[in-house]
Coordinates of C-alpha atoms in Angstrom, one line a residue:
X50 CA 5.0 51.4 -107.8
X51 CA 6.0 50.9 -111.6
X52 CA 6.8 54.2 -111.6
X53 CA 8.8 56.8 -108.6
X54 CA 10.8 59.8 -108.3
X55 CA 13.5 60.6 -106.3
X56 CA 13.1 60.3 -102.3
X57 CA 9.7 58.1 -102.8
X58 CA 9.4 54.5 -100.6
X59 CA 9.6 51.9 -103.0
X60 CA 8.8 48.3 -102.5
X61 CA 10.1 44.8 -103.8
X62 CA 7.8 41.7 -103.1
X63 CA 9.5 38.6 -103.8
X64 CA 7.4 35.5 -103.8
X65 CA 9.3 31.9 -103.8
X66 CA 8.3 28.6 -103.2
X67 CA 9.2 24.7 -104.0
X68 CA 7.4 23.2 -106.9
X69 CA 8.7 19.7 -105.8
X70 CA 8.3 16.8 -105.8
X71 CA 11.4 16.6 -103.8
X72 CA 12.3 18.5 -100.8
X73 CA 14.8 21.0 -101.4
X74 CA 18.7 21.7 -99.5
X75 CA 20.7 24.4 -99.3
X76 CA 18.4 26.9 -100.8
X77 CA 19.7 30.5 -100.8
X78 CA 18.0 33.7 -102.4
X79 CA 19.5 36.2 -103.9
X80 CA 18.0 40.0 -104.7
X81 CA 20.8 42.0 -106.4
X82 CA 18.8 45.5 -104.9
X83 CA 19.9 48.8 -107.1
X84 CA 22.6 50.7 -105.8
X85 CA 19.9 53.6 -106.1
X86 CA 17.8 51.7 -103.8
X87 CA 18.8 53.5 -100.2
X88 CA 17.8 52.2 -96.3
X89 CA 16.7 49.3 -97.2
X90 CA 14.3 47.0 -94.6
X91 CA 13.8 43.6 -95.2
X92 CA 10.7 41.6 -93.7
X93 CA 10.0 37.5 -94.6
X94 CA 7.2 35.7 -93.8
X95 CA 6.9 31.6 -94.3
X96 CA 10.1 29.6 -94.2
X97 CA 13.0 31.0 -91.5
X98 CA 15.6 32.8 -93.2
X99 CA 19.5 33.6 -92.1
X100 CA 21.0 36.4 -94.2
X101 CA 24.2 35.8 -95.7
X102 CA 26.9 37.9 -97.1
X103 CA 26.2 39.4 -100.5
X104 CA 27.5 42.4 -102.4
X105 CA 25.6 43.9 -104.2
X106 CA 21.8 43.4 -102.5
X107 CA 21.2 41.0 -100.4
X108 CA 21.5 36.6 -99.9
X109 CA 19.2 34.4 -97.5
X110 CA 20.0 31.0 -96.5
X111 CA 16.6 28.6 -95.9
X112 CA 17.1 27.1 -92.5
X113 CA 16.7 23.4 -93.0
X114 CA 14.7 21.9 -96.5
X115 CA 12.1 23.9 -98.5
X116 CA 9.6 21.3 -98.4
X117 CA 7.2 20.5 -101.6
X118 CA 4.6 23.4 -101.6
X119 CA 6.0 25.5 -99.8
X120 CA 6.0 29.5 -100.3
X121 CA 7.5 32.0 -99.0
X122 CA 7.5 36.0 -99.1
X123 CA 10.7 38.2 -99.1
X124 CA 9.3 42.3 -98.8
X125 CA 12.1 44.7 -99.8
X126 CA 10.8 48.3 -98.5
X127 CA 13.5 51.0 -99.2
X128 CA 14.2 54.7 -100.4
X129 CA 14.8 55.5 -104.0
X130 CA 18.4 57.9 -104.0
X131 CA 17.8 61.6 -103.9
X132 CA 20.4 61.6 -106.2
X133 CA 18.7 61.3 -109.1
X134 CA 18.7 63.9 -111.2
X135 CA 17.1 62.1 -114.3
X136 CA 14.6 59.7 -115.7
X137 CA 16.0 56.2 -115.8
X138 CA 14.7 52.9 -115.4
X139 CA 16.2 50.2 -113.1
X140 CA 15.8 46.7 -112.2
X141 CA 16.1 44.6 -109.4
X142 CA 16.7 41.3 -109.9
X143 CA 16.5 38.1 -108.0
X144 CA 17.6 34.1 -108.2
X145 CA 16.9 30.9 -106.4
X146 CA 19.7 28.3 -106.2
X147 CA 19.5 24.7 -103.8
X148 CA 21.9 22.0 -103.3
X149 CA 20.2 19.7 -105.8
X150 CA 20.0 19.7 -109.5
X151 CA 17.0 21.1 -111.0
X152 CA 15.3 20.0 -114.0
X153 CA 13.7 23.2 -114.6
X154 CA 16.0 25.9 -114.2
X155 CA 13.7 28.4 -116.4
X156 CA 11.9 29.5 -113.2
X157 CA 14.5 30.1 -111.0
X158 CA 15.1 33.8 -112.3
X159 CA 12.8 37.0 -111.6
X160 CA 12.9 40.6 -112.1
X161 CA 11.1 43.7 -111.7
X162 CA 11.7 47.3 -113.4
X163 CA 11.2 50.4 -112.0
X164 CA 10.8 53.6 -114.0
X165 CA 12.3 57.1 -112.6
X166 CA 10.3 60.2 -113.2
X167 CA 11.0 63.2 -112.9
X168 CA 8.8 65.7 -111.4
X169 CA 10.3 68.4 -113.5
X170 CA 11.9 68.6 -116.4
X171 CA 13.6 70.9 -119.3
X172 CA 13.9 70.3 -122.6
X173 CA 17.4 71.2 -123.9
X174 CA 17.1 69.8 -127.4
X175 CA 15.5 70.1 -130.9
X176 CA 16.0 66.8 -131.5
X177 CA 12.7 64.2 -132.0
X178 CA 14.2 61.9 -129.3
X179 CA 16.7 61.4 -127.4
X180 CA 18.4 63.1 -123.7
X181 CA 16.9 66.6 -123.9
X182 CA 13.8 66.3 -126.4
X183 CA 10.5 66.5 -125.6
X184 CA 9.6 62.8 -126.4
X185 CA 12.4 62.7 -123.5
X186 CA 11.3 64.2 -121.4
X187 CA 7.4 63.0 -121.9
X188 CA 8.8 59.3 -120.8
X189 CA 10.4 60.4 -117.8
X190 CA 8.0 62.8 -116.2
X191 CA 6.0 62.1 -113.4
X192 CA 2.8 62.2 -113.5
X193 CA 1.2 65.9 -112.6
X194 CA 4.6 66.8 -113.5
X195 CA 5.7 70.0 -115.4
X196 CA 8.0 69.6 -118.3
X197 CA 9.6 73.3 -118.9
X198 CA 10.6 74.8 -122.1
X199 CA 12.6 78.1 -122.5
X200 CA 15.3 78.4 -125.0
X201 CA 18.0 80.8 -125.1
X202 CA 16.8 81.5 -128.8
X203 CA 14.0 80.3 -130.6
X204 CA 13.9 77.2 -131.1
X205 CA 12.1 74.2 -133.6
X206 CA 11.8 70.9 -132.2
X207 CA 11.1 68.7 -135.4
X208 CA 9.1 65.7 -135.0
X209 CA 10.6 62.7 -137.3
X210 CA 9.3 59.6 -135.7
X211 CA 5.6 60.2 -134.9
X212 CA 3.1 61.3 -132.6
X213 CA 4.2 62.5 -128.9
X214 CA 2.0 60.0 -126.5
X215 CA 0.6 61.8 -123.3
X216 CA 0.1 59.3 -121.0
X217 CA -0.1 60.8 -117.8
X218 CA -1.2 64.3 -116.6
X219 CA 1.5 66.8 -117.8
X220 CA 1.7 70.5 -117.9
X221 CA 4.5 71.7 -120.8
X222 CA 5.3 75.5 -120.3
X223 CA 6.9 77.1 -123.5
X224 CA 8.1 80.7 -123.0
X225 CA 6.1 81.8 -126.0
X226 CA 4.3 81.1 -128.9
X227 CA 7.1 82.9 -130.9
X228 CA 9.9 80.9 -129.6
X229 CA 8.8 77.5 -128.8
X230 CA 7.8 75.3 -132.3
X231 CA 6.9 72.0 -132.6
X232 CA 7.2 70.6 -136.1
X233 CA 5.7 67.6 -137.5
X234 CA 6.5 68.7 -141.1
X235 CA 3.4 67.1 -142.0
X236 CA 4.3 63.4 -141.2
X237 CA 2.2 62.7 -138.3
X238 CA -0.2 64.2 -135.4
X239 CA 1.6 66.1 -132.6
X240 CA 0.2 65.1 -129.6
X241 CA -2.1 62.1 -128.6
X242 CA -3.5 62.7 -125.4
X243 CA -5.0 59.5 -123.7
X244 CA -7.6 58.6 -122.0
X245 CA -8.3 59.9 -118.7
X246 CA -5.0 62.3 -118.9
X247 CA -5.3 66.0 -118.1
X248 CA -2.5 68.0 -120.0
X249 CA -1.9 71.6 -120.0
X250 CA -0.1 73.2 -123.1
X251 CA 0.9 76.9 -123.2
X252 CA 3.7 79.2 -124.5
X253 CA 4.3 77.0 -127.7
X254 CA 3.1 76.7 -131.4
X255 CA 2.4 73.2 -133.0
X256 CA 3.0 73.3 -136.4
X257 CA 2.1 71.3 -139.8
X258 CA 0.7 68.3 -137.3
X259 CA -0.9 65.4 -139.9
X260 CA -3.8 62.9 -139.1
X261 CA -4.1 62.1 -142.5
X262 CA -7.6 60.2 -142.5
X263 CA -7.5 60.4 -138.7
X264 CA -8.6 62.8 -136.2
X265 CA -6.8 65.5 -134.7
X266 CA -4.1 67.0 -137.1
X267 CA -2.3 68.6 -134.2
X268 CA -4.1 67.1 -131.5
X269 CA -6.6 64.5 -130.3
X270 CA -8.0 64.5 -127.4
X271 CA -9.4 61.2 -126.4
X272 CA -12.6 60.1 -124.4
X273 CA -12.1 61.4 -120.6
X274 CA -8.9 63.5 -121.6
X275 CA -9.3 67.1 -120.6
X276 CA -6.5 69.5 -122.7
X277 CA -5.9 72.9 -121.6
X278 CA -4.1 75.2 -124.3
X279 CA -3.5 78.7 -123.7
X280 CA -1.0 81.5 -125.1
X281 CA -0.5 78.7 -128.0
X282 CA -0.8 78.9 -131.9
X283 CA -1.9 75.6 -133.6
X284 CA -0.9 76.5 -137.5
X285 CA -1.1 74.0 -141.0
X286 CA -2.3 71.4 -139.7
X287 CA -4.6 68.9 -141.2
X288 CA -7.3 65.4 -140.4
X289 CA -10.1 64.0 -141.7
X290 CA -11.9 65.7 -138.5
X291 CA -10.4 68.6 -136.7
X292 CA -7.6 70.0 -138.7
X293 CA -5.8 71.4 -135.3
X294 CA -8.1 69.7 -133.1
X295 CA -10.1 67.1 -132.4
X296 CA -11.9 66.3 -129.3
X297 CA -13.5 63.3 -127.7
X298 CA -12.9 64.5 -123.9
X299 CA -12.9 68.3 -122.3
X300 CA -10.8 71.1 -124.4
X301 CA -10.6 74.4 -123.1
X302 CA -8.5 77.4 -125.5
X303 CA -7.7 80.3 -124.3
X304 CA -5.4 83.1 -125.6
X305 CA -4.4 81.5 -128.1
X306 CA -4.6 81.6 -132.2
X307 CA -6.0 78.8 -134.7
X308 CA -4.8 79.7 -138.3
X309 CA -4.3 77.9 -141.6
X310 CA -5.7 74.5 -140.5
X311 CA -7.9 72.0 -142.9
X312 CA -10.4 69.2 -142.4
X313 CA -13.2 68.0 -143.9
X314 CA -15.0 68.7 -141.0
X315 CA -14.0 71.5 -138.3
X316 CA -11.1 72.7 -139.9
X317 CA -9.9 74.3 -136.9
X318 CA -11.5 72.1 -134.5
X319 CA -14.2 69.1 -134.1
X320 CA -16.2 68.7 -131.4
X321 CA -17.7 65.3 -130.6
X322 CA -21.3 64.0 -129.1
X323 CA -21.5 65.2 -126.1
X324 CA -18.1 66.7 -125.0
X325 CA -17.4 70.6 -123.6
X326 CA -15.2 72.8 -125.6
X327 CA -14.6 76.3 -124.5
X328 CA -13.0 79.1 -126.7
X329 CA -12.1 82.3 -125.2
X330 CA -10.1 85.3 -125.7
X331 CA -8.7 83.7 -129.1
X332 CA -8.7 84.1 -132.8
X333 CA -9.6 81.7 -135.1
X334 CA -8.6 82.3 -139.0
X335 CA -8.1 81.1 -142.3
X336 CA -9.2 77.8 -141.4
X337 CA -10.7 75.4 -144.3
X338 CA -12.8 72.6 -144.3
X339 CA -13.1 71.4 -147.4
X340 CA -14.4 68.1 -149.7
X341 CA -17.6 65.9 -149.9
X342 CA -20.4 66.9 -152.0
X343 CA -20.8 70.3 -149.8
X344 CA -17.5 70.9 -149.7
X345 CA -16.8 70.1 -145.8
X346 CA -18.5 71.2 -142.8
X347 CA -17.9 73.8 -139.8
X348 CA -14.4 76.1 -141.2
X349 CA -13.8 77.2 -137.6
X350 CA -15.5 75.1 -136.0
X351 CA -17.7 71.4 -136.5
X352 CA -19.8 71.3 -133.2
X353 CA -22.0 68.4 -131.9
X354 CA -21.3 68.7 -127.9
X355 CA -21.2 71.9 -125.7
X356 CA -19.5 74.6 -127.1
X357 CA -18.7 77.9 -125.7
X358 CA -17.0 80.9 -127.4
X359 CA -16.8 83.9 -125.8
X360 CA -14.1 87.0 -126.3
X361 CA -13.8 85.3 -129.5
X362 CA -12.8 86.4 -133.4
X363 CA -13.5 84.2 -136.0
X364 CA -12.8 85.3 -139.6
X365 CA -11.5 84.3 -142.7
X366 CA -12.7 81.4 -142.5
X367 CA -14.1 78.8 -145.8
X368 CA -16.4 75.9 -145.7
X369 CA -19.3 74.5 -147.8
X370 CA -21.4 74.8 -144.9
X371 CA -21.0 77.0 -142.1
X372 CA -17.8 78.8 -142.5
X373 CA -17.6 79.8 -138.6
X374 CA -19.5 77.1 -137.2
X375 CA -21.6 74.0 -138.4
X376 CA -23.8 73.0 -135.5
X377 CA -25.2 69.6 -135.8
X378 CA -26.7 68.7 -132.3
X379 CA -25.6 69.9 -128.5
X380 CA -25.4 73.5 -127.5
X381 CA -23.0 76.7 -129.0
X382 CA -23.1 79.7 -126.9
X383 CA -21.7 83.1 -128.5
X384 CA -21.2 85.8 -126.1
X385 CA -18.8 89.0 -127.3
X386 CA -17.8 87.3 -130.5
X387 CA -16.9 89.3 -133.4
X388 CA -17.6 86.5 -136.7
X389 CA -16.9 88.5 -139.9
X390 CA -15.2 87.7 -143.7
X391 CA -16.3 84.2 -143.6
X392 CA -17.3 82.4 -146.6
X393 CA -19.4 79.1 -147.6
X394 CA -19.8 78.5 -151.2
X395 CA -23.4 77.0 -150.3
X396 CA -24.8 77.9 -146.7
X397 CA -24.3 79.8 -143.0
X398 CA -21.0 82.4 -144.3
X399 CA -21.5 82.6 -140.7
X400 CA -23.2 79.8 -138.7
X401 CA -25.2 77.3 -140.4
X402 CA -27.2 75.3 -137.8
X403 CA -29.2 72.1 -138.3
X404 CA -29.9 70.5 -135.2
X405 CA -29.8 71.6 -131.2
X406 CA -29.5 74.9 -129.9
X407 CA -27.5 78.1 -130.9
X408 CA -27.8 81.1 -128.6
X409 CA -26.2 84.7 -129.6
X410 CA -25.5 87.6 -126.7
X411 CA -23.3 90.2 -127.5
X412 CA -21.9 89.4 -131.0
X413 CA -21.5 91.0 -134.4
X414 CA -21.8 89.3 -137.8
X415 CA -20.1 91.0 -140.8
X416 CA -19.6 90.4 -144.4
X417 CA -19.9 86.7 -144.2
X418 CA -20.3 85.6 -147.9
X419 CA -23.1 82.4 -148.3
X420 CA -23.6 81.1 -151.7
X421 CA -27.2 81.1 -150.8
X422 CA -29.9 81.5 -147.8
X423 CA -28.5 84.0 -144.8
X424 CA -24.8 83.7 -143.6
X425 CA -26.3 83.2 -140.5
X426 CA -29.3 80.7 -139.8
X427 CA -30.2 77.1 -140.9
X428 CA -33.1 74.8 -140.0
X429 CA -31.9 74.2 -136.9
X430 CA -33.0 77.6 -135.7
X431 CA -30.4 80.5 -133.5
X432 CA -31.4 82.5 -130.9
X433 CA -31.2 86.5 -130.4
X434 CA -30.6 86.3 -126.6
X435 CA -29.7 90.3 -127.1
X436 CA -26.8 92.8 -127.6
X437 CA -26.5 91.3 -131.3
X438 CA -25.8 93.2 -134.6
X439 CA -25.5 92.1 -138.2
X440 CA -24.3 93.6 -141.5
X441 CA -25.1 93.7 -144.5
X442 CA -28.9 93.6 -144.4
X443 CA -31.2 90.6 -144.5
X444 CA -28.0 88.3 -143.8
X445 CA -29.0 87.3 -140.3
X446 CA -31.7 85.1 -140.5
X447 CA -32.4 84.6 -136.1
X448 CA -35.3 84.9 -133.9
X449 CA -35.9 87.4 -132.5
X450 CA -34.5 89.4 -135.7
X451 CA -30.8 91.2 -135.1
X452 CA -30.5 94.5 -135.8
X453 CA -28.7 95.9 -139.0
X454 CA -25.7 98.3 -139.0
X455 CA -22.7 98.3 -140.7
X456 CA -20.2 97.8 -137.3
X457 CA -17.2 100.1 -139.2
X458 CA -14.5 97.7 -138.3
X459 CA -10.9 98.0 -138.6
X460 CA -8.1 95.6 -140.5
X461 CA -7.4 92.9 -138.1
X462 CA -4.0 93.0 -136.0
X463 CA -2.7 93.2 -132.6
X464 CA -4.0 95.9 -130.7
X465 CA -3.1 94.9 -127.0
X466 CA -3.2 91.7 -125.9
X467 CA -1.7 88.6 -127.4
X468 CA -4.0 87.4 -130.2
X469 CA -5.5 89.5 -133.4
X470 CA -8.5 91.0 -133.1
X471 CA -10.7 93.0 -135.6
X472 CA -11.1 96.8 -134.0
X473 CA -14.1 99.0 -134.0
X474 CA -13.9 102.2 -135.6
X475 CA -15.2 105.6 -134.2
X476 CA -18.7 105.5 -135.6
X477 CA -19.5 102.1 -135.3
X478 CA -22.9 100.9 -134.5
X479 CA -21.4 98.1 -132.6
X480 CA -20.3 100.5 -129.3
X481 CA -22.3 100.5 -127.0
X482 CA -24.5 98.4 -128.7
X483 CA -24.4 95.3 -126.3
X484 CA -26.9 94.5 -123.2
X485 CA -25.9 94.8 -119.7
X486 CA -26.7 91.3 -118.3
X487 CA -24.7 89.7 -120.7
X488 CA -21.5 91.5 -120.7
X489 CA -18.0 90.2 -119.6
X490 CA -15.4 92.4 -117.4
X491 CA -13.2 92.4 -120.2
X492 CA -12.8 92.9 -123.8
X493 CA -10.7 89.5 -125.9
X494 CA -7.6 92.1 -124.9
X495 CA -8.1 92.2 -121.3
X496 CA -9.8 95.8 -121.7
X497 CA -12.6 96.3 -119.1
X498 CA -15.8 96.9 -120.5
X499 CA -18.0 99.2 -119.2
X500 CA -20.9 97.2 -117.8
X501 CA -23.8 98.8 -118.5
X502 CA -23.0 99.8 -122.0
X503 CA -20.6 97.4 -123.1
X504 CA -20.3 96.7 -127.3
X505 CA -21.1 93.8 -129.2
X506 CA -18.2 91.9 -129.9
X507 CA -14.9 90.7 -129.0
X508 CA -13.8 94.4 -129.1
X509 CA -13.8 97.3 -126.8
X510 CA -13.8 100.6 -128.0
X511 CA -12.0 102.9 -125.0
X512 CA -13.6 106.2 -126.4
X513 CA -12.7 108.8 -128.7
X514 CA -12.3 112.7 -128.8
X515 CA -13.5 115.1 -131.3
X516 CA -11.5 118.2 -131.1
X517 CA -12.5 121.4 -133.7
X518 CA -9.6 122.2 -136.1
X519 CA -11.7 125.3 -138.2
X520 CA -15.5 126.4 -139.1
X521 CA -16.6 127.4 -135.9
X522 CA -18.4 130.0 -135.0
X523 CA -19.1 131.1 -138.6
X524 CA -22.1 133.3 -139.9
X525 CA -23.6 133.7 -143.7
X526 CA -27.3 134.3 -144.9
X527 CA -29.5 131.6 -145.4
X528 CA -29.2 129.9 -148.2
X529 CA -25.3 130.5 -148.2
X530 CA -22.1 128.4 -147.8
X531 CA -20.3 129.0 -144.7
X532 CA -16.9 130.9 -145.9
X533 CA -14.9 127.8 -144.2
X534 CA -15.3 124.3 -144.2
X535 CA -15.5 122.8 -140.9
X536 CA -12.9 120.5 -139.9
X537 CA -11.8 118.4 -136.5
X538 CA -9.7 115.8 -135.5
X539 CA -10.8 112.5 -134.0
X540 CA -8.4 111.4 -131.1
X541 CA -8.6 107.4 -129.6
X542 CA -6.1 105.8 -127.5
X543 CA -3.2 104.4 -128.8
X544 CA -2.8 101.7 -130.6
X545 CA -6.6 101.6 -131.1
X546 CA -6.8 102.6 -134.4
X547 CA -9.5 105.7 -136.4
X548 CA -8.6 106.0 -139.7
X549 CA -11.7 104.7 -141.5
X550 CA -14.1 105.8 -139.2
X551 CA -16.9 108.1 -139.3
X552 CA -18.0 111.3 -138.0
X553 CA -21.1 112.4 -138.3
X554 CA -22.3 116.0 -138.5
X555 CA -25.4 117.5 -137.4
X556 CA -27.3 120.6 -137.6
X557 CA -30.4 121.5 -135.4
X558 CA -33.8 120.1 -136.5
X559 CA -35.5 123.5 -136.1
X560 CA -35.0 126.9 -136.8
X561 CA -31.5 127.8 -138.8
X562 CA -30.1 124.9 -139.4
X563 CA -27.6 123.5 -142.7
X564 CA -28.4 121.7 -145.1
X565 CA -28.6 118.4 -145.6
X566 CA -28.7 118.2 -141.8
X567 CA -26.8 115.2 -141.2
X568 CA -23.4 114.8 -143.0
X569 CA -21.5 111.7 -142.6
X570 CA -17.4 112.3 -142.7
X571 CA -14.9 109.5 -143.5
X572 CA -11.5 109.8 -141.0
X573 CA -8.6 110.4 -143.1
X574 CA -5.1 109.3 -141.3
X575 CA -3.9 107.5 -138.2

C-alpha cells in the first residue's frame, strides 16, 4: 500500500530484468529494506538467486548470466514496526550492479515511498503547520482515522498558508466550540473536502474562512463528499456561494450555530442541484447575502437540492430575496422551525420560493420584514402541511392559508441546550398549536414534546403556573369596582423565561360578570 500504519503487512515488488544486447555477469541486487520494515520474507520468481551478505536490507547474487530479456521478480512481504508512534514517510530503495560496464546507468536505480498514518492523532499546536498542527496531523492520519483536539486552555489555531485538504475520511473531535478555533483571518477557505471523502467535524468553531469568488467560505464540500458537523460554530466567513458553506455532496448540521456569514448567494450556506442538506437542532443568524441587482439570494440559506430543517431557528437574517431561504428547484422541508426577524429589501422576509416544492409542518413565521409581496411565498408556491402559525397578518402568503397570531416570543439566548433559541412566552398562540402527526420527540433543546399537543416551532414551552397574589373572593354592586385589583404571579421553569408574556383574564359570559369580560395582562419581571 502507499499508505500503512503501525503493525500493517506491507509489501515491496521489485521488478528487474536485462535490456541487453549483451548477456550480463556478476549481477547482484540490492534492496536497502527500512529499519522499520520488521519479519521480513523474501519470494523470487524467474532467474535463481543466492543471497548474500548485506547490511542494511538485503543483496542477491544471479546464478550464472542474466540473459537479454530476461526478467525477474523479487517480493518483499514484511511488518511495518509497532513502534511507530508518528506519521512519517519512508523509502525503500533498490540497485542493480553486473560485472560489465553499462552504458545506461540511469535505470539501474529504483525506489518506492511509503507513508505512515496514524490512526489517531492529537493536535498539540496552534501553529498552521508543522509537528502538532492540524495540517499535521491531516497528512499523517489514516484514513477513517480520528484526529483529537482538547487543549488545556483555549486555544486558536491560525491558518497562514491556505486551505486544510481532506483527502481521506477523517473525524476531528474538538472539546468544544468555545475552546477549539480555527482561524483563517480571512485569507483562505478552511477546509476542502474532496471527493468521495466522508469527514466528521464537531467540538470546534471555524472562523473568518475566505473563498473570495469561490465557493465555500469555511467549507466546500465537493461532489460525493458527505460532511458531518455537529456541536460546531461556523462565524465571518465569506464566498461568492455559501458564505460558511457550500455543498456539492451530502452535509448534515446538527447542534451547531451559523452566524455572521456572507455570500451572494446562501449566506450561510448553498445548496447545489440535486444534493441533501440537513439542518437540525441549530441556529442560523445574522447571515447576509448580499449584491447583484436584487441584492443576493437565500440569507440563511440558497437551496436547489433536498433540504431539510427541522428543530431549527433562523433569524436575523438579510437578503434581497429570501432572507431565510431562496428556494430555486428541489425540495425544503420545515418541520418545528421558528423563522422570525428576517429581512429582504425586495421579497420572501421569510422564504421566497420560485421553483420546486416547499412544505411547512410545525413552524412559526414572525416579524419577517419584505420590501414588498408576503415574507413568506413566491411563485413557486409553499405548502401548509399543518401545525403552522404566522404573524403579523396577511404576511404568509401559503396554501392552504396559516393561521395568524402573534406567537409572544422571548429575546433569543440559551435556554438549555447548546445553541440560541428564540423562547415562547406564557400566552403564546404558538403552544400547543402544532399537529400531532408531525411532531418530533424533542424540542431544538432536547426538551420532549408532548405528542399530541406539541407547539409550533423549534421551542417547547414546559408549562406555566398561575398562582393568585390578591382580588379574590371580592364582592361590590353591579356596576362597581372591585375594592382590590386582582393580581397573580405566573411561575415557568427555570431558565425558561415569562416576563413579557400575557395573562388573560376572564369573567363569565352570563349572568354577573366584569366588565370588559376579557382583560389581557402584560407579565412584569423575571
Amino acid at each position: 500500500p502507499a499508505r500503512a500504519t503501525a503493525g500493517d503487512t506491507v509489501t515491496f515488488t521489485l521488478t528487474y530484468s536485462n535490456a541487453g544486447p549483451d548477456s550480463a555477469t556478476g549481477v547482484v541486487i540490492t534492496d536497502v529494506i527500512p529499519v522499520s520494515i520488521t519479519n521480513s520474507i523474501v519470494i523470487s520468481s524467474g532467474p535463481t538467486l543466492q543471497q548474500v551478505p548485506a547490511v542494511p536490507g538485503f543483496a542477491w547474487a544471479v546464478q550464472g548470466a542474466l540473459a537479454p530479456d530476461v526478467t525477474g521478480v523479487i517480493t518483499v512481504v514484511g511488518t511495518l514496526a509497532g513502534s511507530l508512534t508518528a506519521p512519517e514517510a519512508i523509502t525503500n530503495s533498490a540497485q542493480i550492479t553486473s560485472g560489465l560496464l553499462d552504458m545506461v546507468p540511469g535505470n539501474n536505480t529504483s525506489a518506492a515511498a511509503l507513508d505512515v498514518c496514524m490512526n489517531n492523532l492529537a493536535v498539540t499546536s496552534a501553529a498552521d503547520s508543522g509537528t502538532g498542527s492540524l495540517r499535521w496531523a491531516l497528512a499523517g492520519i489514516c484514513p477513517d482515522g480520528t484526529i483529537t483536539i482538547a487543549p488545556p486552555a483555549p486555544l486558536v489555531i491560525t491558518l497562514t498558508s491556505g486551505q486544510l485538504a481532506v483527502d481521506r475520511n477523517v473525524t476531528i473531535a474538538g472539546s468544544g466550540a468555545a475552546t477549539v478555533t480555527v482561524d483563517a483571518s480571512s485569507s483562505s477557505r478552511i477546509f476542502n473536502i474532496g471527493a468521495g471523502v466522508r469527514a466528521s467535524f464537531n467540538g470546534l468553531t471555524l472562523r473568518r474562512g475566505s473563498a473570495g469568488a469561490g465557493n465555500g467560505g469555511a467549507i466546500l464540500v465537493n461532489s460525493g463528499a458527505n460532511l458531518t458537523l455537529s456541536s460546531a460554530e461556523i462565524v465571518s466567513s465569506t464566498a461568492s456561494s455559501g458564505g460558511a458553506i457550500a455543498n456539492l455532496g451530502v452535509a448534515t448540521i446538527n447542534n451547531s450555530v451559523l452566524h455572521g456569514n456572507s455570500a451572494g448567494a446562501g449566506g450561510a450556506v448553498a445548496n447545489a442541484v440535486g444534493v441533501t442538506l440537513t439542518i437540525t437542532n441549530s441556529t442560523i443568524i445574522s447571515n447576509v447575502a448580499s449584491g447583484g441587482v436584487l441584492g443576493g439570494t437565500g440569507g440563511a440559506v440558497n437551496n436547489a437540492g433536498r433540504l431539510t430543517l427541522e428543530n431549527a431557528t433562523v433569524t436575523g437574517n438579510r437578503a434581497g430575496q429570501g432572507a431565510a431561504l431562496y428556494q430555486t428547484q428541489g425540495t425544503a422541508t420545515f418541520r418545528h422551525v421558528t423563522v422570525a426577524n428576517n429581512t429582504a429589501t425586495t421579497a420572501g422576509g421569510g422564504i421566497y420560493a420560485i421553483g420546486g416544492t416547499t412544505s411547512l409542518a410545525n413552524s412559526l413565521f414572525a416579524a419577517n420584514g419584505t420590501g414588498a409581496g408576503a415574507s413568506v411565498g413566491g411563485t413557486g408556491g409553499v405548502t401548509n402541511a399543518g401545525g403552522n402559525l404566522c404573524w403579523p397578518t396577511g404576511t404568509c402568503n401559503v396554501t392552504p392559508a396559516i393561521p395568524y397570531a402573534d406567537p409572544l416570543l422571548g429575546a433569543l439566548g440559551i435556554y438549555l441546550g447548546a445553541s440560541p433559541v428564540l423562547p415562547l412566552l406564557p400566552g403564546s398562540n404558538a403552544i400547543d398549536a402544532g399537529t400531532s402527526g408531525n411532531c418530533l420527540a424533542t424540542d431544538q433543546r432536547g426538551v420532549a414534546r408532548t405528542p399530541a399537543t406539541c407547539d409550533s416551532g423549534a421551542f417547547e414551552a414546559r408549562g406555566f403556573s398561575v398562582t393568585v397574589l390578591s382580588g379574590n373572593n371580592q364582592s361590590t354592586p353591579a356596576g362597581n369596582a372591585l375594592s382590590s385589583p386582582l393580581r397573580v404571579t405566573v411561575a415557568g421553569t427555570a431558565p425558561d423565561p415569562i416576563s413579557g408574556g400575557s395573562v388573560t383574564f376572564a369573567g363569565p359570559l352570563t349572568g354577573a360578570s366584569t366588565n370588559p369580560v376579557t382583560t389581557t395582562a402584560t407579565i412584569a419581571g423575571s
